């Protein structure tokens, strides 16, 4: 403390040393010396194993109720799917070590490179950052997609972290999620067609589809409603895949010539941007077209 022009040193009861009062008294280095620091020993080590892809998957919590209260179109609402993709792109632009993301319905999976060192590979840090960035983006961009439909309450998403050591493991994971998209979308397409165009109640439609396989559902759509499922939107059947790609961008710049005259000159630069695909990622074609997405297994 300072009395007149005399500065006296004090022993702080929380810090086991004599300190001189200053504007920087409560820096992290000083606080680390407090007698309460022992509580850090209760933290568990959640560092993700090295040389593994880190997948953070988010799922909407109680989204069946959320979709009903916000009047989502059945069986697919393009506004909601567009908002999910926009939120996912926001996450990728914030965390550039995400090499690929895949989403369908109310879920999105984000794949961090095997060599990523973001947040020292701490699972809790990665999951909470992805979840908070996605959730806040969902709210932030809501009006761009739903315009006059008000957001009645904040949405929430739960997350999990899973590690995959090889390219085959990762591709099988993404194939599993896309197969899930296909199975769910086919069921929902037939179910809501029976309700909206066939005049069945939801209970009757559910009974009608019990025990049916993909061929049966295709037959119902084609023979009763003249719908070829393969002609349905790829967005609905295949989900959304986001990856980084380099694209050339041309801008016009005003340039002065040696004689003092000015003229517009096109300037082309190459930039990495997040690109969107609605395509098959189970087969080899996508991966052959985009070899930079995966890292070498060796």
mmCIF file of C-alpha atoms in Angstrom:
data_model
loop_
_atom_site.group_PDB
_atom_site.id
_atom_site.type_symbol
_atom_site.label_atom_id
_atom_site.label_comp_id
_atom_site.label_asym_id
_atom_site.label_seq_id
_atom_site.Cartn_x
_atom_site.Cartn_y
_atom_site.Cartn_z
ATOM 1 C CA UNK A 1 0.000 0.000 0.000
ATOM 2 C CA UNK A 2 1.134 3.625 -0.504
ATOM 3 C CA UNK A 3 1.098 6.157 2.391
ATOM 4 C CA UNK A 4 2.383 9.554 1.358
ATOM 5 C CA UNK A 5 5.485 8.866 -0.715
ATOM 6 C CA UNK A 6 6.277 5.600 1.078
ATOM 7 C CA UNK A 7 5.567 2.267 -0.601
ATOM 8 C CA UNK A 8 5.114 -0.679 1.756
ATOM 9 C CA UNK A 9 5.283 -4.303 0.663
ATOM 10 C CA UNK A 10 2.509 -6.619 1.791
ATOM 11 C CA UNK A 11 2.272 -10.359 2.270
ATOM 12 C CA UNK A 12 -0.810 -11.429 0.359
ATOM 13 C CA UNK A 13 -2.855 -14.052 2.290
ATOM 14 C CA UNK A 14 -3.742 -15.856 -0.958
ATOM 15 C CA UNK A 15 -0.263 -15.903 -2.481
ATOM 16 C CA UNK A 16 2.689 -17.431 -0.693
ATOM 17 C CA UNK A 17 5.114 -14.634 -1.380
ATOM 18 C CA UNK A 18 5.684 -10.962 -0.734
ATOM 19 C CA UNK A 19 4.260 -8.879 -3.538
ATOM 20 C CA UNK A 20 4.459 -5.297 -4.594
ATOM 21 C CA UNK A 21 1.030 -3.843 -5.438
ATOM 22 C CA UNK A 22 0.801 -3.009 -9.110
ATOM 23 C CA UNK A 23 -1.598 -2.926 -12.039
ATOM 24 C CA UNK A 24 -0.393 -6.401 -12.991
ATOM 25 C CA UNK A 25 -0.975 -8.040 -9.619
ATOM 26 C CA UNK A 26 -3.616 -10.456 -10.849
ATOM 27 C CA UNK A 27 -1.886 -11.885 -13.899
ATOM 28 C CA UNK A 28 -2.209 -15.589 -14.655
ATOM 29 C CA UNK A 29 1.388 -16.179 -13.547
ATOM 30 C CA UNK A 30 0.698 -14.709 -10.120
ATOM 31 C CA UNK A 31 -2.653 -16.399 -9.745
ATOM 32 C CA UNK A 32 -0.997 -19.740 -10.504
ATOM 33 C CA UNK A 33 0.889 -19.375 -7.219
ATOM 34 C CA UNK A 34 -2.245 -19.143 -5.097
ATOM 35 C CA UNK A 35 -2.849 -21.734 -2.425
ATOM 36 C CA UNK A 36 -5.988 -22.808 -4.276
ATOM 37 C CA UNK A 37 -4.057 -24.058 -7.310
ATOM 38 C CA UNK A 38 -4.253 -27.646 -6.072
ATOM 39 C CA UNK A 39 -7.813 -27.907 -7.444
ATOM 40 C CA UNK A 40 -6.339 -28.180 -10.940
ATOM 41 C CA UNK A 41 -5.291 -31.703 -10.009
ATOM 42 C CA UNK A 42 -8.938 -32.722 -10.228
ATOM 43 C CA UNK A 43 -8.974 -32.035 -13.980
ATOM 44 C CA UNK A 44 -8.721 -35.172 -16.092
ATOM 45 C CA UNK A 45 -6.396 -35.487 -19.063
ATOM 46 C CA UNK A 46 -8.624 -35.577 -22.134
ATOM 47 C CA UNK A 47 -5.921 -35.115 -24.775
ATOM 48 C CA UNK A 48 -6.899 -36.928 -27.959
ATOM 49 C CA UNK A 49 -4.533 -39.655 -29.138
ATOM 50 C CA UNK A 50 -2.121 -38.408 -31.773
ATOM 51 C CA UNK A 51 -2.177 -39.516 -35.404
ATOM 52 C CA UNK A 52 -5.962 -39.964 -35.285
ATOM 53 C CA UNK A 53 -8.710 -38.026 -36.995
ATOM 54 C CA UNK A 54 -10.788 -36.223 -34.383
ATOM 55 C CA UNK A 55 -14.505 -36.257 -35.177
ATOM 56 C CA UNK A 56 -16.859 -33.948 -33.312
ATOM 57 C CA UNK A 57 -20.493 -34.838 -34.018
ATOM 58 C CA UNK A 58 -23.313 -32.501 -33.017
ATOM 59 C CA UNK A 59 -26.964 -33.508 -32.737
ATOM 60 C CA UNK A 60 -29.950 -31.260 -32.182
ATOM 61 C CA UNK A 61 -31.504 -31.753 -28.760
ATOM 62 C CA UNK A 62 -35.300 -32.269 -28.786
ATOM 63 C CA UNK A 63 -35.385 -31.147 -32.425
ATOM 64 C CA UNK A 64 -38.597 -33.044 -33.120
ATOM 65 C CA UNK A 65 -40.359 -30.614 -30.784
ATOM 66 C CA UNK A 66 -38.272 -27.679 -32.042
ATOM 67 C CA UNK A 67 -39.203 -28.438 -35.672
ATOM 68 C CA UNK A 68 -42.901 -28.713 -34.831
ATOM 69 C CA UNK A 69 -43.033 -25.460 -32.893
ATOM 70 C CA UNK A 70 -41.162 -23.612 -35.649
ATOM 71 C CA UNK A 71 -43.361 -25.055 -38.404
ATOM 72 C CA UNK A 72 -40.697 -26.944 -40.345
ATOM 73 C CA UNK A 73 -41.960 -28.313 -43.663
ATOM 74 C CA UNK A 74 -42.351 -32.098 -43.825
ATOM 75 C CA UNK A 75 -40.584 -34.299 -44.835
ATOM 76 C CA UNK A 76 -37.719 -31.848 -45.492
ATOM 77 C CA UNK A 77 -37.414 -28.138 -44.815
ATOM 78 C CA UNK A 78 -34.826 -26.580 -47.103
ATOM 79 C CA UNK A 79 -34.654 -23.509 -44.871
ATOM 80 C CA UNK A 80 -33.621 -25.614 -41.893
ATOM 81 C CA UNK A 81 -31.113 -27.628 -43.935
ATOM 82 C CA UNK A 82 -29.651 -24.426 -45.361
ATOM 83 C CA UNK A 83 -29.294 -22.963 -41.880
ATOM 84 C CA UNK A 84 -27.528 -26.107 -40.656
ATOM 85 C CA UNK A 85 -25.061 -25.889 -43.556
ATOM 86 C CA UNK A 86 -24.464 -22.170 -43.002
ATOM 87 C CA UNK A 87 -23.756 -22.783 -39.320
ATOM 88 C CA UNK A 88 -21.386 -25.633 -40.189
ATOM 89 C CA UNK A 89 -19.523 -23.406 -42.647
ATOM 90 C CA UNK A 90 -19.107 -20.843 -39.881
ATOM 91 C CA UNK A 91 -17.471 -23.516 -37.721
ATOM 92 C CA UNK A 92 -15.082 -24.532 -40.516
ATOM 93 C CA UNK A 93 -14.112 -20.925 -41.218
ATOM 94 C CA UNK A 94 -13.346 -20.468 -37.521
ATOM 95 C CA UNK A 95 -11.414 -23.747 -37.160
ATOM 96 C CA UNK A 96 -9.445 -24.251 -40.358
ATOM 97 C CA UNK A 97 -8.023 -27.601 -39.225
ATOM 98 C CA UNK A 98 -11.420 -29.155 -39.979
ATOM 99 C CA UNK A 99 -10.750 -30.940 -43.249
ATOM 100 C CA UNK A 100 -14.296 -32.152 -43.994
ATOM 101 C CA UNK A 101 -17.757 -31.875 -42.465
ATOM 102 C CA UNK A 102 -20.856 -33.928 -43.200
ATOM 103 C CA UNK A 103 -24.418 -33.160 -42.172
ATOM 104 C CA UNK A 104 -27.968 -34.396 -42.541
ATOM 105 C CA UNK A 105 -31.220 -33.610 -40.752
ATOM 106 C CA UNK A 106 -30.301 -32.068 -37.366
ATOM 107 C CA UNK A 107 -26.747 -33.411 -37.105
ATOM 108 C CA UNK A 108 -23.290 -32.425 -38.371
ATOM 109 C CA UNK A 109 -19.926 -34.166 -38.074
ATOM 110 C CA UNK A 110 -16.671 -32.188 -38.147
ATOM 111 C CA UNK A 111 -13.398 -33.977 -38.922
ATOM 112 C CA UNK A 112 -10.142 -32.475 -37.645
ATOM 113 C CA UNK A 113 -6.912 -33.411 -39.417
ATOM 114 C CA UNK A 114 -4.827 -36.130 -37.809
ATOM 115 C CA UNK A 115 -1.982 -33.617 -37.435
ATOM 116 C CA UNK A 116 -4.157 -30.945 -35.820
ATOM 117 C CA UNK A 117 -2.862 -29.375 -32.610
ATOM 118 C CA UNK A 118 -5.799 -27.031 -32.022
ATOM 119 C CA UNK A 119 -6.453 -26.562 -28.279
ATOM 120 C CA UNK A 120 -3.613 -29.039 -27.651
ATOM 121 C CA UNK A 121 -6.015 -31.736 -28.927
ATOM 122 C CA UNK A 122 -8.113 -31.525 -25.762
ATOM 123 C CA UNK A 123 -11.446 -33.232 -26.462
ATOM 124 C CA UNK A 124 -13.458 -30.980 -24.147
ATOM 125 C CA UNK A 125 -12.053 -27.814 -25.721
ATOM 126 C CA UNK A 126 -12.674 -29.029 -29.267
ATOM 127 C CA UNK A 127 -16.214 -30.209 -28.547
ATOM 128 C CA UNK A 128 -17.308 -27.122 -26.625
ATOM 129 C CA UNK A 129 -15.819 -24.726 -29.172
ATOM 130 C CA UNK A 130 -17.491 -26.493 -32.098
ATOM 131 C CA UNK A 131 -20.795 -26.718 -30.226
ATOM 132 C CA UNK A 132 -20.841 -23.085 -29.107
ATOM 133 C CA UNK A 133 -19.770 -21.745 -32.517
ATOM 134 C CA UNK A 134 -22.419 -23.848 -34.261
ATOM 135 C CA UNK A 135 -25.219 -22.965 -31.830
ATOM 136 C CA UNK A 136 -24.491 -19.231 -31.882
ATOM 137 C CA UNK A 137 -24.280 -19.270 -35.694
ATOM 138 C CA UNK A 138 -27.631 -21.081 -35.875
ATOM 139 C CA UNK A 139 -29.234 -18.243 -33.922
ATOM 140 C CA UNK A 140 -27.255 -15.511 -35.717
ATOM 141 C CA UNK A 141 -28.217 -16.644 -39.241
ATOM 142 C CA UNK A 142 -31.797 -17.693 -38.392
ATOM 143 C CA UNK A 143 -33.457 -14.684 -40.052
ATOM 144 C CA UNK A 144 -31.531 -15.204 -43.292
ATOM 145 C CA UNK A 145 -33.370 -18.484 -43.793
ATOM 146 C CA UNK A 146 -36.633 -18.157 -41.857
ATOM 147 C CA UNK A 147 -37.342 -14.453 -42.447
ATOM 148 C CA UNK A 148 -40.733 -13.793 -40.790
ATOM 149 C CA UNK A 149 -40.756 -16.969 -38.684
ATOM 150 C CA UNK A 150 -39.567 -15.855 -35.214
ATOM 151 C CA UNK A 151 -37.128 -17.946 -33.228
ATOM 152 C CA UNK A 152 -39.239 -18.891 -30.218
ATOM 153 C CA UNK A 153 -36.430 -20.129 -27.992
ATOM 154 C CA UNK A 154 -32.709 -20.953 -28.279
ATOM 155 C CA UNK A 155 -31.866 -24.311 -29.904
ATOM 156 C CA UNK A 156 -29.328 -26.597 -28.262
ATOM 157 C CA UNK A 157 -26.951 -29.237 -29.602
ATOM 158 C CA UNK A 158 -25.162 -32.016 -27.776
ATOM 159 C CA UNK A 159 -21.756 -33.209 -28.915
ATOM 160 C CA UNK A 160 -19.379 -36.128 -28.718
ATOM 161 C CA UNK A 161 -15.768 -36.776 -29.725
ATOM 162 C CA UNK A 162 -14.646 -39.966 -31.466
ATOM 163 C CA UNK A 163 -11.176 -40.843 -32.803
ATOM 164 C CA UNK A 164 -10.493 -42.732 -36.037
ATOM 165 C CA UNK A 165 -6.905 -43.877 -36.713
ATOM 166 C CA UNK A 166 -7.076 -44.749 -40.438
ATOM 167 C CA UNK A 167 -8.554 -43.373 -43.627
ATOM 168 C CA UNK A 168 -10.658 -46.525 -43.970
ATOM 169 C CA UNK A 169 -12.086 -46.036 -40.482
ATOM 170 C CA UNK A 170 -12.947 -42.419 -41.211
ATOM 171 C CA UNK A 171 -14.506 -43.188 -44.585
ATOM 172 C CA UNK A 172 -16.582 -45.967 -43.011
ATOM 173 C CA UNK A 173 -17.785 -43.523 -40.364
ATOM 174 C CA UNK A 174 -18.863 -40.967 -42.977
ATOM 175 C CA UNK A 175 -20.430 -43.755 -45.060
ATOM 176 C CA UNK A 176 -22.415 -44.826 -41.993
ATOM 177 C CA UNK A 177 -23.773 -41.300 -41.552
ATOM 178 C CA UNK A 178 -24.704 -41.022 -45.242
ATOM 179 C CA UNK A 179 -26.373 -44.438 -45.203
ATOM 180 C CA UNK A 180 -28.350 -43.233 -42.190
ATOM 181 C CA UNK A 181 -29.375 -40.161 -44.199
ATOM 182 C CA UNK A 182 -30.633 -42.351 -47.045
ATOM 183 C CA UNK A 183 -32.588 -44.727 -44.774
ATOM 184 C CA UNK A 184 -34.229 -41.930 -42.778
ATOM 185 C CA UNK A 185 -35.037 -39.786 -45.798
ATOM 186 C CA UNK A 186 -36.610 -42.653 -47.737
ATOM 187 C CA UNK A 187 -38.818 -43.551 -44.777
ATOM 188 C CA UNK A 188 -39.827 -39.921 -44.186
ATOM 189 C CA UNK A 189 -40.507 -39.352 -47.879
ATOM 190 C CA UNK A 190 -42.874 -42.325 -48.097
ATOM 191 C CA UNK A 191 -44.432 -41.640 -44.690
ATOM 192 C CA UNK A 192 -45.321 -38.020 -45.417
ATOM 193 C CA UNK A 193 -46.418 -38.789 -48.984
ATOM 194 C CA UNK A 194 -48.901 -41.293 -47.569
ATOM 195 C CA UNK A 195 -50.145 -38.647 -45.134
ATOM 196 C CA UNK A 196 -50.129 -35.553 -47.349
ATOM 197 C CA UNK A 197 -51.164 -37.115 -50.668
ATOM 198 C CA UNK A 198 -52.577 -40.474 -49.640
ATOM 199 C CA UNK A 199 -54.905 -39.151 -46.960
ATOM 200 C CA UNK A 200 -53.690 -41.514 -44.232
ATOM 201 C CA UNK A 201 -53.302 -40.511 -40.619
ATOM 202 C CA UNK A 202 -49.820 -40.659 -39.123
ATOM 203 C CA UNK A 203 -50.787 -43.827 -37.253
ATOM 204 C CA UNK A 204 -52.109 -45.466 -40.438
ATOM 205 C CA UNK A 205 -48.974 -44.478 -42.373
ATOM 206 C CA UNK A 206 -46.765 -45.937 -39.658
ATOM 207 C CA UNK A 207 -48.729 -49.202 -39.733
ATOM 208 C CA UNK A 208 -48.502 -49.314 -43.534
ATOM 209 C CA UNK A 209 -44.702 -49.078 -43.434
ATOM 210 C CA UNK A 210 -44.095 -51.653 -40.707
ATOM 211 C CA UNK A 211 -41.842 -54.435 -41.967
ATOM 212 C CA UNK A 212 -41.192 -52.804 -45.356
ATOM 213 C CA UNK A 213 -37.750 -52.709 -46.973
ATOM 214 C CA UNK A 214 -36.304 -50.188 -49.431
ATOM 215 C CA UNK A 215 -37.799 -51.970 -52.461
ATOM 216 C CA UNK A 216 -41.263 -51.851 -50.889
ATOM 217 C CA UNK A 217 -40.988 -48.153 -50.191
ATOM 218 C CA UNK A 218 -39.790 -47.441 -53.729
ATOM 219 C CA UNK A 219 -42.751 -49.419 -55.075
ATOM 220 C CA UNK A 220 -45.265 -47.453 -52.968
ATOM 221 C CA UNK A 221 -43.853 -44.154 -54.187
ATOM 222 C CA UNK A 222 -43.727 -45.184 -57.843
ATOM 223 C CA UNK A 223 -46.896 -47.229 -58.260
ATOM 224 C CA UNK A 224 -49.190 -45.140 -56.069
ATOM 225 C CA UNK A 225 -47.820 -41.617 -56.463
ATOM 226 C CA UNK A 226 -45.715 -41.729 -59.647
ATOM 227 C CA UNK A 227 -42.604 -40.675 -57.698
ATOM 228 C CA UNK A 228 -39.151 -41.959 -58.617
ATOM 229 C CA UNK A 229 -37.170 -41.682 -55.411
ATOM 230 C CA UNK A 230 -33.899 -41.361 -57.342
ATOM 231 C CA UNK A 231 -35.192 -38.096 -58.783
ATOM 232 C CA UNK A 232 -35.680 -36.556 -55.362
ATOM 233 C CA UNK A 233 -33.295 -33.767 -54.349
ATOM 234 C CA UNK A 234 -29.699 -34.890 -53.788
ATOM 235 C CA UNK A 235 -29.628 -32.564 -50.781
ATOM 236 C CA UNK A 236 -32.268 -34.745 -49.128
ATOM 237 C CA UNK A 237 -30.958 -38.124 -50.296
ATOM 238 C CA UNK A 238 -27.211 -37.531 -49.877
ATOM 239 C CA UNK A 239 -26.922 -34.881 -47.177
ATOM 240 C CA UNK A 240 -24.339 -32.090 -47.231
ATOM 241 C CA UNK A 241 -20.569 -32.404 -47.486
ATOM 242 C CA UNK A 242 -18.310 -29.404 -46.851
ATOM 243 C CA UNK A 243 -14.615 -29.322 -47.776
ATOM 244 C CA UNK A 244 -11.903 -26.733 -48.352
ATOM 245 C CA UNK A 245 -11.002 -25.974 -51.965
ATOM 246 C CA UNK A 246 -8.877 -23.391 -53.699
ATOM 247 C CA UNK A 247 -10.861 -21.175 -56.053
ATOM 248 C CA UNK A 248 -9.713 -18.317 -58.257
ATOM 249 C CA UNK A 249 -11.316 -14.953 -57.538
ATOM 250 C CA UNK A 250 -11.042 -11.989 -59.866
ATOM 251 C CA UNK A 251 -11.439 -8.432 -58.629
ATOM 252 C CA UNK A 252 -11.105 -5.124 -60.460
ATOM 253 C CA UNK A 253 -8.439 -2.754 -59.170
ATOM 254 C CA UNK A 254 -7.881 0.852 -60.182
ATOM 255 C CA UNK A 255 -4.268 1.226 -61.341
ATOM 256 C CA UNK A 256 -2.226 4.264 -62.319
ATOM 257 C CA UNK A 257 -0.319 4.039 -65.598
ATOM 258 C CA UNK A 258 3.157 5.593 -66.065
ATOM 259 C CA UNK A 259 1.613 8.597 -67.823
ATOM 260 C CA UNK A 260 -0.670 9.331 -64.876
ATOM 261 C CA UNK A 261 -3.745 7.883 -66.516
ATOM 262 C CA UNK A 262 -5.871 5.455 -64.468
ATOM 263 C CA UNK A 263 -7.486 2.278 -65.667
ATOM 264 C CA UNK A 264 -9.319 -0.748 -64.229
ATOM 265 C CA UNK A 265 -7.215 -3.914 -64.199
ATOM 266 C CA UNK A 266 -8.551 -7.400 -63.358
ATOM 267 C CA UNK A 267 -6.513 -9.149 -60.650
ATOM 268 C CA UNK A 268 -6.931 -12.864 -59.996
ATOM 269 C CA UNK A 269 -6.013 -14.483 -56.686
ATOM 270 C CA UNK A 270 -6.394 -18.049 -55.446
ATOM 271 C CA UNK A 271 -8.170 -18.454 -52.090
ATOM 272 C CA UNK A 272 -9.216 -21.400 -49.931
ATOM 273 C CA UNK A 273 -12.947 -21.438 -49.444
ATOM 274 C CA UNK A 274 -15.460 -23.862 -48.004
ATOM 275 C CA UNK A 275 -17.340 -25.579 -50.829
ATOM 276 C CA UNK A 276 -20.623 -27.478 -50.579
ATOM 277 C CA UNK A 277 -21.425 -30.832 -52.204
ATOM 278 C CA UNK A 278 -24.542 -33.000 -52.211
ATOM 279 C CA UNK A 279 -23.078 -36.196 -53.573
ATOM 280 C CA UNK A 280 -22.198 -39.803 -52.822
ATOM 281 C CA UNK A 281 -19.269 -40.136 -50.412
ATOM 282 C CA UNK A 282 -19.586 -43.894 -49.894
ATOM 283 C CA UNK A 283 -17.985 -44.826 -53.216
ATOM 284 C CA UNK A 284 -14.475 -43.943 -54.364
ATOM 285 C CA UNK A 285 -15.277 -41.214 -56.895
ATOM 286 C CA UNK A 286 -15.567 -38.321 -54.415
ATOM 287 C CA UNK A 287 -12.290 -39.234 -52.718
ATOM 288 C CA UNK A 288 -10.463 -39.612 -56.019
ATOM 289 C CA UNK A 289 -11.736 -36.185 -57.065
ATOM 290 C CA UNK A 290 -10.590 -34.623 -53.762
ATOM 291 C CA UNK A 291 -7.396 -36.455 -52.685
ATOM 292 C CA UNK A 292 -6.301 -33.628 -50.349
ATOM 293 C CA UNK A 293 -9.141 -34.241 -47.891
ATOM 294 C CA UNK A 294 -7.489 -37.303 -46.364
ATOM 295 C CA UNK A 295 -3.932 -37.552 -45.040
ATOM 296 C CA UNK A 296 -1.593 -40.343 -46.015
ATOM 297 C CA UNK A 297 -1.990 -43.389 -43.756
ATOM 298 C CA UNK A 298 1.742 -44.017 -43.751
#
